[in-house]
Steps between C-alpha positions, in 0.01 A plus 500: 500500500583865546204623296261265678661576835532129573805354674691216342833340419691510171787258444743576219693210351870566512802273498819444693667643187371837617694472825847411373670504158411249230794543267368279221178701470553856626184637335280251684687567824461877462128474425440284808709740707268775383200300620658462844585869537162607360324280755705635789420856391126426531520441876302822582187347345468305823347815649212456254456135590683373191802279565728435202773236531724303266596132481855422390550124466811342359469253214155342466442212262340693216561506127753779548659336804561178310722691257755566776791255522419216738842528667423857600154404625656227716757748629217729615328216684260387228168637385286676759173302531186686398345417836769710664423795273128474581582482871703819465212674326261410782751628755506840327119499494438404861778698670346846520833655604650433158479785250762575239665176609709267286484130587805311372443125458781248455556134580823593672358752751126451482284813511679817600415868471730718293697702588629246749633612837851463354415732212331755726807510720693645206301820484257539791598710799315556824491821695560512870226591745150567379388362163278800438567688180680819588800705404685350795535178301745663259781414520416138570674282751712314246735231614721424199795271543751640256657216304862479398391477135189543286371410155459740211465508122785640294538557127804296403472531122328754278186350349144615427384164637490579871518137609815441295655828609459450874616256763421460869805541720574513871683811613651591839309751710754773563480630855502741668251713306651812343438812717244668272333182371227258601466129439163402353355150528312473171152352529362561150690597185338666199529328162543745212486466124821704496686221678588356159635835381716512810628144459589568137700812594275755330476722809868586508618811315862391457414211268860412427573417862191300602683169515738628765205557736409131511376354721255761630195475725152469347163644600371860512248531780386331818329543834623362827594574858802674650715223648796709620620862490836670484642700789408838346136413427266657755167547322436137401466209739523125464163356401386801298332403169693635202463533124811514284577561134859400445702237320530176691138452605493133400665398824423399856682805640638820356689794649386843384535868582157632392144389575175603332204632699271346238507357147366722224460262206209608285449828685562716194226324306260517792559875535448546126174308508369685807590846371374476143159637412301178480168486316303202380512617140879536499750227431855452621771338287765295679802451278802275556384390845512124480668429833411553864423871467269436208313236695465733797361780287268274303364358825436846643314599185279195510 
């Protein structure tokens, strides 16, 4: 379409398993989640006349669907009829406002776009006054009702298996905020390969005393919005977007003393690649870079 400069619609086939966890098949769930996020990231192609959307039906009566326990299918409202899936596809085709959209189809709720209004309410904020993009929109007009308690992940036993090592708990939100601290409402948390090293206690130098630290908060990095500030904080306002790198990022809220102006993951490799004397006849060897940094550098080379 892009090469021929012809408008059109592409519909990716996802699944409801890409919208919420499917514990009995996490690989399938993760792959479908990737399809959903990939589709949403292609929204800008609408400017070129190409609209890319994704269909996410619940269980359809297919060969794979028939392998799911009938009790669970009944609990979910039964199989979604194929006619409903086709109807959803035609809606994504005919509605020219839809680009990067995810249409969730269930027998329980019918056809509904994801994120739902309830999901959007968890992270979207609206600025006061004009909706024009300008520096006046930061900080945003954030109206956060501070709860008495919040959920977070804690490591309750040392184990390399992160799922076995952690548990979700509800903790009290301690108010007022400390004078030199801010309270961050976490919107997105970063998942790291090193989470398992942390949950197994390998990041603590005093190895003989790791057990006495339990339970401790999990998560290394996150982005969110300032929900409240301490009395001595003058340079940060409620509603300001914030990036943090501190323990306890797998939580709904966290209280911290330092914010980051920006995240620098991968910057050292990018600087190395940009500064080296690059010639077509030369080759570059990447050694022991099998994680995120290796992927970043390999992508930049390609």
